[in-house]
Short mmCIF file of N, CA and C in Angstrom, two decimals:
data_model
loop_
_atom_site.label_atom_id
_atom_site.label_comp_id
_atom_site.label_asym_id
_atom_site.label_seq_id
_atom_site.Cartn_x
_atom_site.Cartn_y
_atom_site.Cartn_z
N UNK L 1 7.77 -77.22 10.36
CA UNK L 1 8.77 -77.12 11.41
C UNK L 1 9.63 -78.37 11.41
N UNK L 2 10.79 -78.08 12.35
CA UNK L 2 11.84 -79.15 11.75
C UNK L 2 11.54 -80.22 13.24
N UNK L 3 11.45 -81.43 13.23
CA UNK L 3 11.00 -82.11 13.97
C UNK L 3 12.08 -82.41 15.08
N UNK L 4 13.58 -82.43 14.84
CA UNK L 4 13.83 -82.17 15.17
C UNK L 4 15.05 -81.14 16.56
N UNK L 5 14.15 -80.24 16.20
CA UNK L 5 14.09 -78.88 17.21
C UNK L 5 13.15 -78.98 18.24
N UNK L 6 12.94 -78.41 19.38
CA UNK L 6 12.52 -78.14 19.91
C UNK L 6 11.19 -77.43 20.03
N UNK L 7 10.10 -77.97 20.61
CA UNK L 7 8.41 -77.68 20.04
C UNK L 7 8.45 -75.49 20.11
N UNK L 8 9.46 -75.24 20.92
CA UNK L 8 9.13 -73.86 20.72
C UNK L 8 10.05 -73.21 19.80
N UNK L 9 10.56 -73.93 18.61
CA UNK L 9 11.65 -73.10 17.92
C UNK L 9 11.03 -73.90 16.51
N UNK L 10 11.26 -73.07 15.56
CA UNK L 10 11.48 -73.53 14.12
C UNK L 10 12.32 -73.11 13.59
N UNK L 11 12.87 -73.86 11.89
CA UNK L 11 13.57 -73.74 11.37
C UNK L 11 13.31 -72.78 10.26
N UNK L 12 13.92 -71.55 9.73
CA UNK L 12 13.87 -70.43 8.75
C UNK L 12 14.63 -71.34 7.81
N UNK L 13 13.65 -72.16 6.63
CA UNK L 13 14.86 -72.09 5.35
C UNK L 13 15.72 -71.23 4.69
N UNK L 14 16.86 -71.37 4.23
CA UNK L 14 17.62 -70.02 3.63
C UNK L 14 16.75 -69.47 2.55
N UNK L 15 16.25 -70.12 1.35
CA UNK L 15 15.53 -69.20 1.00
C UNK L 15 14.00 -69.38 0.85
N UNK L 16 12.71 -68.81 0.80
CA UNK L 16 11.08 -68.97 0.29
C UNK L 16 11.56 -68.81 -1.00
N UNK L 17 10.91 -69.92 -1.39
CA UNK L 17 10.38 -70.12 -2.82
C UNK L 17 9.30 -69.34 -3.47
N UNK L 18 9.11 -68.37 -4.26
CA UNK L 18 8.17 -67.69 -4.56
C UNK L 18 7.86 -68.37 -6.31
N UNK L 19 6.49 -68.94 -6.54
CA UNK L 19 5.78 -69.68 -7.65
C UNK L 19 4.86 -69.17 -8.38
N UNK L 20 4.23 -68.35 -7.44
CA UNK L 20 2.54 -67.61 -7.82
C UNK L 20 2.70 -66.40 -7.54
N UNK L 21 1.86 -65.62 -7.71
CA UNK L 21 1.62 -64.23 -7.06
C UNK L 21 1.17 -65.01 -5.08
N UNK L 22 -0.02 -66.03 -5.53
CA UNK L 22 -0.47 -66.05 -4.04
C UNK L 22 1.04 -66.52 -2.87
N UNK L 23 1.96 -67.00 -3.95
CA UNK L 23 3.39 -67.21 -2.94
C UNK L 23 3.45 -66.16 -2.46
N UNK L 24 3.33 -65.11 -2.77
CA UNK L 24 4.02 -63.89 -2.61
C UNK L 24 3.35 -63.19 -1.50
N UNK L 25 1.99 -63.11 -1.50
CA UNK L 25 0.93 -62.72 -1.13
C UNK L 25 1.23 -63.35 0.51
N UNK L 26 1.11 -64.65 1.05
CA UNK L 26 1.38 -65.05 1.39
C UNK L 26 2.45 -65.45 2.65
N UNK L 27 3.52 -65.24 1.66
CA UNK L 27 4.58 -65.58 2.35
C UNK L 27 5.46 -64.09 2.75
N UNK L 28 5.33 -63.31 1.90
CA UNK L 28 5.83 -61.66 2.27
C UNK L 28 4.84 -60.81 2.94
N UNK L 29 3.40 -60.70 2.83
CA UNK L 29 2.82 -60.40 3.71
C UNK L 29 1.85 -61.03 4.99
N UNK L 30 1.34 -61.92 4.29
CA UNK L 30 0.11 -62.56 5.16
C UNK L 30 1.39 -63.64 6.12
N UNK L 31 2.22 -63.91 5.93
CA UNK L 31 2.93 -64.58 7.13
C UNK L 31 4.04 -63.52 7.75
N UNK L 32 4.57 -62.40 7.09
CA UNK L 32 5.14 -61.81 7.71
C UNK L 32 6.47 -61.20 7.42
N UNK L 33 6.79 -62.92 6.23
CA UNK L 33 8.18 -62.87 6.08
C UNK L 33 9.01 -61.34 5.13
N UNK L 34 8.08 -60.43 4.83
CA UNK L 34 8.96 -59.77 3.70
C UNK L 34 9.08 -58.39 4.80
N UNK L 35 9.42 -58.40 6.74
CA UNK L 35 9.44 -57.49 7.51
C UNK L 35 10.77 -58.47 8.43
N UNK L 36 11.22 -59.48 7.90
CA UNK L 36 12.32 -59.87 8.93
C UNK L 36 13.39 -60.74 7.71
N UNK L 37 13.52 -59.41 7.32
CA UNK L 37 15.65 -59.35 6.01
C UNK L 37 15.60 -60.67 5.81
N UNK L 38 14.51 -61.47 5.61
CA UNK L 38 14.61 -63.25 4.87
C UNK L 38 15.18 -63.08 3.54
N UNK L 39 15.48 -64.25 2.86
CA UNK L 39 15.49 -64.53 1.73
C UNK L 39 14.67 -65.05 0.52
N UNK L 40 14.46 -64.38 -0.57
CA UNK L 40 13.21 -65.03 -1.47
C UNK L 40 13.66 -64.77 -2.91
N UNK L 41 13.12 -66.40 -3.09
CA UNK L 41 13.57 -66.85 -4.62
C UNK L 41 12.58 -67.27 -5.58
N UNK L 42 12.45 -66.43 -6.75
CA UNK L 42 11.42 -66.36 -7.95
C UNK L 42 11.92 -67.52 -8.54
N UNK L 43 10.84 -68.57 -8.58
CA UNK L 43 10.76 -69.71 -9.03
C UNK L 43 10.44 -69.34 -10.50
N UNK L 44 9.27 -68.73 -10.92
CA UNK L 44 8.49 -68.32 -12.20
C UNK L 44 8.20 -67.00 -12.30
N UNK L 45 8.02 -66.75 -13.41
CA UNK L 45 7.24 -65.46 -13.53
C UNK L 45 6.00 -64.89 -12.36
N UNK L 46 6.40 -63.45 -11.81
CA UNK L 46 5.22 -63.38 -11.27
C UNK L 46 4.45 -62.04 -11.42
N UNK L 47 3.13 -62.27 -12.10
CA UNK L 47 2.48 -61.35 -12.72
C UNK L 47 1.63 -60.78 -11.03
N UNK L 48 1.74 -60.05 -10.94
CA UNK L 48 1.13 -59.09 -9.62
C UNK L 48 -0.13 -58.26 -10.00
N UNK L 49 -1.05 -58.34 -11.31
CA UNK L 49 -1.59 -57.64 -11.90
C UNK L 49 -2.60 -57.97 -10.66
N UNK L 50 -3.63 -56.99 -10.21
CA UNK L 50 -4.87 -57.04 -9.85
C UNK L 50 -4.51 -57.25 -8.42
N UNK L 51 -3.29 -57.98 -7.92
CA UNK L 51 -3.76 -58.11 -6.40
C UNK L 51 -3.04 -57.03 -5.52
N UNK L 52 -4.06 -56.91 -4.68
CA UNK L 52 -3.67 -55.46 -3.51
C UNK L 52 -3.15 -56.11 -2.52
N UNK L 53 -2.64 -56.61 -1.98
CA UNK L 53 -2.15 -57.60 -0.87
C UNK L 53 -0.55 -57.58 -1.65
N UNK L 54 0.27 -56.98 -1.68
CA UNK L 54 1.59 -56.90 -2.21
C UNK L 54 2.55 -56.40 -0.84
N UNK L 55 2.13 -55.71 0.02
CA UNK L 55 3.11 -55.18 0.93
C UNK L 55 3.72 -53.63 1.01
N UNK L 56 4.00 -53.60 1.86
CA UNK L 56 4.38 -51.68 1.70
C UNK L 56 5.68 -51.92 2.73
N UNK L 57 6.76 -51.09 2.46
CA UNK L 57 7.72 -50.98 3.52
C UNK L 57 8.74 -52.11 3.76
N UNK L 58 8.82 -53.70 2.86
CA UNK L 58 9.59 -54.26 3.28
C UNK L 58 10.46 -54.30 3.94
N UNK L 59 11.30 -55.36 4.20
CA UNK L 59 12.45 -55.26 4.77
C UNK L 59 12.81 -56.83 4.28
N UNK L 60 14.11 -56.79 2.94
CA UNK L 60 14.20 -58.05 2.81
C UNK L 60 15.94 -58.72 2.83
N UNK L 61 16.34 -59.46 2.57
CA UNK L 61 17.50 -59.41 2.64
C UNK L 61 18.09 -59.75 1.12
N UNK L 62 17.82 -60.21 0.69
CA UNK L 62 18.15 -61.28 -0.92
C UNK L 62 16.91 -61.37 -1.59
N UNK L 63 16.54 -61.29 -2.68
CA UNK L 63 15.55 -60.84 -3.77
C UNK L 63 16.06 -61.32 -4.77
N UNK L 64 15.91 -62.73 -5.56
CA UNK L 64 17.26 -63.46 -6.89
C UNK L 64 16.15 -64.36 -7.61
N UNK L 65 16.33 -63.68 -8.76
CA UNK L 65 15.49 -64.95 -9.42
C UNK L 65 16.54 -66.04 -10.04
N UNK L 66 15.69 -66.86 -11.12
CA UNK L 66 16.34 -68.41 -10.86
C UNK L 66 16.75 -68.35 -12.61
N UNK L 67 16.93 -67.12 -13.56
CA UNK L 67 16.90 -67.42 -14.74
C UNK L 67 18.30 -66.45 -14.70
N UNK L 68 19.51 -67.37 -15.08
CA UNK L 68 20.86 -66.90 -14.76
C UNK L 68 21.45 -66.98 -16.00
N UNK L 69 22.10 -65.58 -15.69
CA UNK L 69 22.90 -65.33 -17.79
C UNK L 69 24.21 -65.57 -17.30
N UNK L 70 24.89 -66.12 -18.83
CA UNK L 70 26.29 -66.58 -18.56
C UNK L 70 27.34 -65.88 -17.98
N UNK L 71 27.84 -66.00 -17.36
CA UNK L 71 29.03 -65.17 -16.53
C UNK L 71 29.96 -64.87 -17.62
N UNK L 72 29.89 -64.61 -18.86
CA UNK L 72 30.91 -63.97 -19.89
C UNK L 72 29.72 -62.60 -20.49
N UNK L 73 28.71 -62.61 -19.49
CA UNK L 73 27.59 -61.27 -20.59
C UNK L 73 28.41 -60.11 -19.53
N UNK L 74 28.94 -59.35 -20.39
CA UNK L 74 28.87 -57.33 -19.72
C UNK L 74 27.87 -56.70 -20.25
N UNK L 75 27.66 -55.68 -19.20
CA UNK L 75 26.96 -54.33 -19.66
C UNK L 75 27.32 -54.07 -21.40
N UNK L 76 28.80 -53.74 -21.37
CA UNK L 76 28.73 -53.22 -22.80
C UNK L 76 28.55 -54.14 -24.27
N UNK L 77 28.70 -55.71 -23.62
CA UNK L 77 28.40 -56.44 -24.59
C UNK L 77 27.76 -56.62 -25.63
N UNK L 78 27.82 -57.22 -26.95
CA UNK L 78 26.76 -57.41 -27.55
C UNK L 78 25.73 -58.77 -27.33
N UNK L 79 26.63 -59.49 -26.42
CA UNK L 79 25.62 -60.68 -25.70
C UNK L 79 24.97 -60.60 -24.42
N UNK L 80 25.35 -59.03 -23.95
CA UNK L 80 24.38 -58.10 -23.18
C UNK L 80 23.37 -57.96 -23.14
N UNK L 81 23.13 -57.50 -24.40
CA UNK L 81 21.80 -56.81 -25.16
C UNK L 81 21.18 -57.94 -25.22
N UNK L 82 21.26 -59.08 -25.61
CA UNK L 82 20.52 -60.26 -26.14
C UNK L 82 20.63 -61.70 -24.67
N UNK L 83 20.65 -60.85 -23.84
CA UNK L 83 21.14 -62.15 -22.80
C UNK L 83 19.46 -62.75 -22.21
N UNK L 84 19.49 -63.73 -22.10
CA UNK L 84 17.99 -64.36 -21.81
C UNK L 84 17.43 -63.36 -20.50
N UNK L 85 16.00 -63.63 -20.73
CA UNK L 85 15.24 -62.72 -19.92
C UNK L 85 15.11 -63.45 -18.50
N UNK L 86 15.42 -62.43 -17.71
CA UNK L 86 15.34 -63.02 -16.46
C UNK L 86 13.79 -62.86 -15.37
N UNK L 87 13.55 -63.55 -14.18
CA UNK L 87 12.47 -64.14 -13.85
C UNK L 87 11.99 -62.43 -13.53
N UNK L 88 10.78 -62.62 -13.45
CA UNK L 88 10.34 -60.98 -13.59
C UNK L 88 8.97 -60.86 -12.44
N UNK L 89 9.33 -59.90 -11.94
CA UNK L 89 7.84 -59.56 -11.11
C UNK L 89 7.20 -58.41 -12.29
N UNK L 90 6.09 -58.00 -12.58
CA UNK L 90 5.83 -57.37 -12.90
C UNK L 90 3.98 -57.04 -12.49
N UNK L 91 3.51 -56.00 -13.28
CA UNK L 91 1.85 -55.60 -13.17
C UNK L 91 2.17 -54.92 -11.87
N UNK L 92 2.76 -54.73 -10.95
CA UNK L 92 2.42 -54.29 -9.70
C UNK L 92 1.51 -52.25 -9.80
N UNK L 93 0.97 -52.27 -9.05
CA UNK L 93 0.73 -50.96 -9.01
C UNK L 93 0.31 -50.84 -7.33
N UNK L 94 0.65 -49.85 -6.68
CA UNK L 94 0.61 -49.39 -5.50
C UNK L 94 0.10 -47.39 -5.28
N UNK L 95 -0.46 -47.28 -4.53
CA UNK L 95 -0.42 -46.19 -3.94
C UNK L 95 -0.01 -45.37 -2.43
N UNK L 96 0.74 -45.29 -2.45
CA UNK L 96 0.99 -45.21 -0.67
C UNK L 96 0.94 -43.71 -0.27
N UNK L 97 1.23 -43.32 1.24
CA UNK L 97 1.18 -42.12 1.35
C UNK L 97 2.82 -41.54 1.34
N UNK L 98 3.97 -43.07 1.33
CA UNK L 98 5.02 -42.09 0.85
C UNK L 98 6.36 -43.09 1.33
N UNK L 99 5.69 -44.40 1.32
CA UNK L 99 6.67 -45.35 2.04
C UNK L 99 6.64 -46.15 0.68
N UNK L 100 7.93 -46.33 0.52
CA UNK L 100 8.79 -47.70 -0.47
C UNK L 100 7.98 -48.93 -1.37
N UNK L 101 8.15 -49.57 -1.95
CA UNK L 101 7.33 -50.97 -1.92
C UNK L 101 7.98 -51.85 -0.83
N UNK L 102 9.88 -51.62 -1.46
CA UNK L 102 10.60 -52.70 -0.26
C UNK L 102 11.64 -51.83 0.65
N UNK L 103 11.18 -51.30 1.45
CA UNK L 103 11.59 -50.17 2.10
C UNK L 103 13.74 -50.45 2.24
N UNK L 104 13.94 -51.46 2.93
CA UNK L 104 15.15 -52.35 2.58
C UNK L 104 15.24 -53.65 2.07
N UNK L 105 16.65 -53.34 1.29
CA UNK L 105 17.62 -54.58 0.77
C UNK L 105 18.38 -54.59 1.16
N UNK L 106 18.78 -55.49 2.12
CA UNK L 106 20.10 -55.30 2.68
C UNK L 106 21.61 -56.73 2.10
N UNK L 107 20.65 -57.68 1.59
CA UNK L 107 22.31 -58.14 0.45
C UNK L 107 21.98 -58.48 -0.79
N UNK L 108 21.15 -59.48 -1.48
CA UNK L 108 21.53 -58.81 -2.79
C UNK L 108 20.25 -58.95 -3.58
N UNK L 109 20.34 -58.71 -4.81
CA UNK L 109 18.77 -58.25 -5.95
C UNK L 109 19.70 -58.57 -7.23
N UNK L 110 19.07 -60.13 -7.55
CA UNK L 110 19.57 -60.42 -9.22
C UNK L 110 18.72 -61.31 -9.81
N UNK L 111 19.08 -61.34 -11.16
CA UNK L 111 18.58 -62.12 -12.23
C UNK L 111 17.12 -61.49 -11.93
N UNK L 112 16.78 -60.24 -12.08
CA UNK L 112 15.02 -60.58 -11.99
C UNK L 112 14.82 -58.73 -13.08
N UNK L 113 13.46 -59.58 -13.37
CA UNK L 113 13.64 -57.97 -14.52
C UNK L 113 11.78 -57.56 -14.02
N UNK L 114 12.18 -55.99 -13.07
CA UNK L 114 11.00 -55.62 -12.97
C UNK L 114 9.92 -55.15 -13.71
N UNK L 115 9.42 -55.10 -14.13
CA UNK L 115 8.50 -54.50 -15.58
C UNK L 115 7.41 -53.87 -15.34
N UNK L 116 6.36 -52.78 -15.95
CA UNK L 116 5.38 -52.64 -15.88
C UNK L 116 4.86 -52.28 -14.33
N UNK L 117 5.57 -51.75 -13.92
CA UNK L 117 4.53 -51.00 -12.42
C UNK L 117 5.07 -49.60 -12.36
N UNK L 118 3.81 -49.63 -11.55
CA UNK L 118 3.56 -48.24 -11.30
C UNK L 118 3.60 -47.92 -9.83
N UNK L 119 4.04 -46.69 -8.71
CA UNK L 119 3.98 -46.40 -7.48
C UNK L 119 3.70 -45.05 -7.50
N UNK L 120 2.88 -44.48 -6.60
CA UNK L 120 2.18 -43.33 -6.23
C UNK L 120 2.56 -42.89 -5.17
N UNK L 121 3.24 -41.98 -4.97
CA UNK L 121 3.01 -41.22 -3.43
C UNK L 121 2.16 -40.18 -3.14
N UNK L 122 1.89 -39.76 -1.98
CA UNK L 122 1.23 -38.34 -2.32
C UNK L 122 2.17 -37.40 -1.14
N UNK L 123 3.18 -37.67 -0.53
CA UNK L 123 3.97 -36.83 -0.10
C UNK L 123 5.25 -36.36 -0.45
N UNK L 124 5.81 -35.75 0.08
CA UNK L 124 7.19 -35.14 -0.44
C UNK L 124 8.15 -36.63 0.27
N UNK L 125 8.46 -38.11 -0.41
CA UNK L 125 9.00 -38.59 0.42
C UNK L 125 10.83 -38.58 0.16
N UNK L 126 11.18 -39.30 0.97
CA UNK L 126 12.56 -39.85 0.65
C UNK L 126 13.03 -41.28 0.92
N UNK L 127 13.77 -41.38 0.29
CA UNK L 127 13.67 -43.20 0.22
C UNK L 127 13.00 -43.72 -0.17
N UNK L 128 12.72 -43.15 -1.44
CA UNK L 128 10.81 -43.58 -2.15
C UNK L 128 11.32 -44.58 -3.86
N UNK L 129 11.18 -45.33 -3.65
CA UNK L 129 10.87 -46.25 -5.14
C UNK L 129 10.55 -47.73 -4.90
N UNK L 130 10.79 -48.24 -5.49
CA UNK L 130 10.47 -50.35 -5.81
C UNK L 130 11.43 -50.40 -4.65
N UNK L 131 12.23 -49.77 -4.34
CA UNK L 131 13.38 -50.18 -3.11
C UNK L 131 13.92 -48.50 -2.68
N UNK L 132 13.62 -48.61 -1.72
CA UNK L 132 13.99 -47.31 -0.60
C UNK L 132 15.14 -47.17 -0.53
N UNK L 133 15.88 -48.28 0.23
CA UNK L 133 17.17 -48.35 0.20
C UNK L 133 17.72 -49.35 0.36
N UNK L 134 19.48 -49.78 -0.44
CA UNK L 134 19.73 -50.32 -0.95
C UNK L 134 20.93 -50.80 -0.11
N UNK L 135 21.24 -51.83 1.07
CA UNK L 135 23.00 -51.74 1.30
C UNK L 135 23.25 -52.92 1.15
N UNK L 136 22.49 -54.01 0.39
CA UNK L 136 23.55 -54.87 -0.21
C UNK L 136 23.73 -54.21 -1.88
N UNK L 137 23.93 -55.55 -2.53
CA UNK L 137 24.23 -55.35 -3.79
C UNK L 137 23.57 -55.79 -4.83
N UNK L 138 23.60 -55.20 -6.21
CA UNK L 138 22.60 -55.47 -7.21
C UNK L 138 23.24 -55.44 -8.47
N UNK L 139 23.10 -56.62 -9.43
CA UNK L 139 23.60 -57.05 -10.28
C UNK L 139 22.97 -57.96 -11.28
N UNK L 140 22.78 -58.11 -12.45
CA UNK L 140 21.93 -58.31 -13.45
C UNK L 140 20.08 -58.26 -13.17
N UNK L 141 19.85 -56.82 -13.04
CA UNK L 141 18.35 -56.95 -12.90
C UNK L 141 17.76 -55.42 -14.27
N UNK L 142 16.88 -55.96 -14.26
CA UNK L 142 16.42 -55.03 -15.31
C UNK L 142 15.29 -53.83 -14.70
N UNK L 143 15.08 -53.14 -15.63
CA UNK L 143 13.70 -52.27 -15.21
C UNK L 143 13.34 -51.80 -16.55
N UNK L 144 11.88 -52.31 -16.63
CA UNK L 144 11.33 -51.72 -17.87
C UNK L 144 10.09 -51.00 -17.49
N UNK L 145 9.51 -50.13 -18.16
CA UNK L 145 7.97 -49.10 -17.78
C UNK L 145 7.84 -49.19 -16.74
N UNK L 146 8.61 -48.75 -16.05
CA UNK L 146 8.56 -48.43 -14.26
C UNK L 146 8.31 -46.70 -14.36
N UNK L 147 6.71 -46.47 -13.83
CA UNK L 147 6.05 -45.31 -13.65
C UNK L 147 5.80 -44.83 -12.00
N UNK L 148 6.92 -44.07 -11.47
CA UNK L 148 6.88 -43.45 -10.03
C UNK L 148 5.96 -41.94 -10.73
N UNK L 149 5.29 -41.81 -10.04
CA UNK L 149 4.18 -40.62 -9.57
C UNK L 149 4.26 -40.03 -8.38
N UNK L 150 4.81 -38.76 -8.39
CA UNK L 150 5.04 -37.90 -7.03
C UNK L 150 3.74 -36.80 -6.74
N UNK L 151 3.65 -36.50 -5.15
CA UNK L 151 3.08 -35.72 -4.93
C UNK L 151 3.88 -34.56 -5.36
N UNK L 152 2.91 -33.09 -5.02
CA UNK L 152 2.68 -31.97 -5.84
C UNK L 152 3.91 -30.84 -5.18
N UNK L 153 4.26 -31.43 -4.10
CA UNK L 153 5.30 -30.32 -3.39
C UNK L 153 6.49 -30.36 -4.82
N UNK L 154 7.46 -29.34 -4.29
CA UNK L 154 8.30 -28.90 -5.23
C UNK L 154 9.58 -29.46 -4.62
N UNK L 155 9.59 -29.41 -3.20
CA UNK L 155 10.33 -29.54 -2.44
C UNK L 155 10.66 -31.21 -1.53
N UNK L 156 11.60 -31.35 -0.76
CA UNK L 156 11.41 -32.22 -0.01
C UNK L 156 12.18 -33.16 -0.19
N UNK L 157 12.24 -34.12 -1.91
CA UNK L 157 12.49 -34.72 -2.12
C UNK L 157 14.26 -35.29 -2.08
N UNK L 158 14.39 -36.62 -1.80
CA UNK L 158 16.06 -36.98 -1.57
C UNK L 158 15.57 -38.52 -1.83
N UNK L 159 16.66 -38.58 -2.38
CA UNK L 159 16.64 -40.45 -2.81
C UNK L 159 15.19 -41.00 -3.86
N UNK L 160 15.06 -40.96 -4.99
CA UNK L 160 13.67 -40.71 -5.44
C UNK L 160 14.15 -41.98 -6.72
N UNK L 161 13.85 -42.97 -6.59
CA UNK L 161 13.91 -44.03 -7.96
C UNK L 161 13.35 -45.24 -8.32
N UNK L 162 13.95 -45.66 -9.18
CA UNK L 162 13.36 -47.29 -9.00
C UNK L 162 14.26 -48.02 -7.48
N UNK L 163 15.43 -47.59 -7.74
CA UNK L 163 16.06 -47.89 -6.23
C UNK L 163 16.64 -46.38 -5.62
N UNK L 164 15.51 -46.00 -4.58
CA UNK L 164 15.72 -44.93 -3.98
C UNK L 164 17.48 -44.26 -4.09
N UNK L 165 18.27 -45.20 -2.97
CA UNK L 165 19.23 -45.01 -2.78
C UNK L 165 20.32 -46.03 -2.17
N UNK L 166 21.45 -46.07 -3.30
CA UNK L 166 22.31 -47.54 -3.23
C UNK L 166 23.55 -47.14 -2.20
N UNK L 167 24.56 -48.02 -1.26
CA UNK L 167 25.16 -47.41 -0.49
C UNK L 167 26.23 -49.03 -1.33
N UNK L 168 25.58 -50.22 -1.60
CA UNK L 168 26.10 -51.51 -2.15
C UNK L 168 26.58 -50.99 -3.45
N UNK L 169 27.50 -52.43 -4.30
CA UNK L 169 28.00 -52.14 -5.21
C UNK L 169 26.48 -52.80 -6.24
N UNK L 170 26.67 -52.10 -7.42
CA UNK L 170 26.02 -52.16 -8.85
C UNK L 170 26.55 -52.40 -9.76
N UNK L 171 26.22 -54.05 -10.39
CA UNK L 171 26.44 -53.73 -11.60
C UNK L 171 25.30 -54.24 -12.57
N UNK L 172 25.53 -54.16 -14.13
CA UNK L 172 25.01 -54.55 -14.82
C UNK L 172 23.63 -54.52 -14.94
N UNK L 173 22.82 -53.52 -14.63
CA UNK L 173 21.79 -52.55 -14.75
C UNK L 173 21.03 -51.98 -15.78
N UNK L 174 20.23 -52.98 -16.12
CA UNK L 174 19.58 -52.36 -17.74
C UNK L 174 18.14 -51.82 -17.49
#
């Protein structure tokens, strides 16, 4: 807390630093922060393999990792294709009964390349992926072996992805 302020107020840095998985663990669930549109910044790689303490339903505001490609790479580029790998959550696996990992994003999701997870529902949901829904904006992030698993209805379904459903601008999306 910021000394000072006042003994009944603290200070929200603009952004949490995320280092470890246990950052994550931590600071998005066990304190609270990934349910009040904060900001959080991937310091390192973060491998999520094995831990169940990840969160269901977020609500975040900014999601940016820290490994930034040159502002001359496009989508159609050939220094696109080859642009350094950016900071990555990956291993995650979840099962829920039909809610999001990060239910909202509301401004922005970059430099970070999701990899390797998996999400389960077992209902007919909507607003269902790594991000439910989307109204800021998203721009150099990746997705690789991203495995969504739906329940058995036929029906139901609206907004169904790695990002449910975007209302923000997109670019550069691999």
């Amino acid at each position: 807390a910021d000394p000072s302020l006042p003994a009944e107020e603290t200070a929200v840095p603009l952004y949490w630093y995320l280092s470890t998985p246990a950052d994550w663990t931590q600071l998005l669930v066990t304190e609270g922060h990934g349910s009040l549109f904060e900001n959080f910044k991937l310091v390192n790689d973060l491998n999520l393999t094995g831990n169940t303490q990840l969160g269901e339903s977020m609500k975040i505001n900014r999601l940016e990792g820290t490994k930034k490609v040159p502002e001359n790479y496009e989508l159609r580029s050939a220094g696109w294709r080859t642009a350094p790998e950016f900071t990555s959550i990956q291993g995650v696996e979840i099962s829920t009964g039909g809610a999001p990992w990060i239910a909202e994003l509301s401004g922005r999701l970059g430099e970070i390349h999701f990899k390797d997870i998996g999400l389960r529902e077992v209902y007919n949901a909507s607003y269902f992926g790594l991000i439910g829904q989307m109204t800021g904006n998203a721009e150099y992030v990746d997705f690789s072996n991203i495995v969504i698993t739906t329940g058995t209805g036929t029906s139901g379904y609206s907004y169904l992805g790695c990002i449910g459903y975007a209302s923000g601008e997109i670019e550069n999306i691999r």
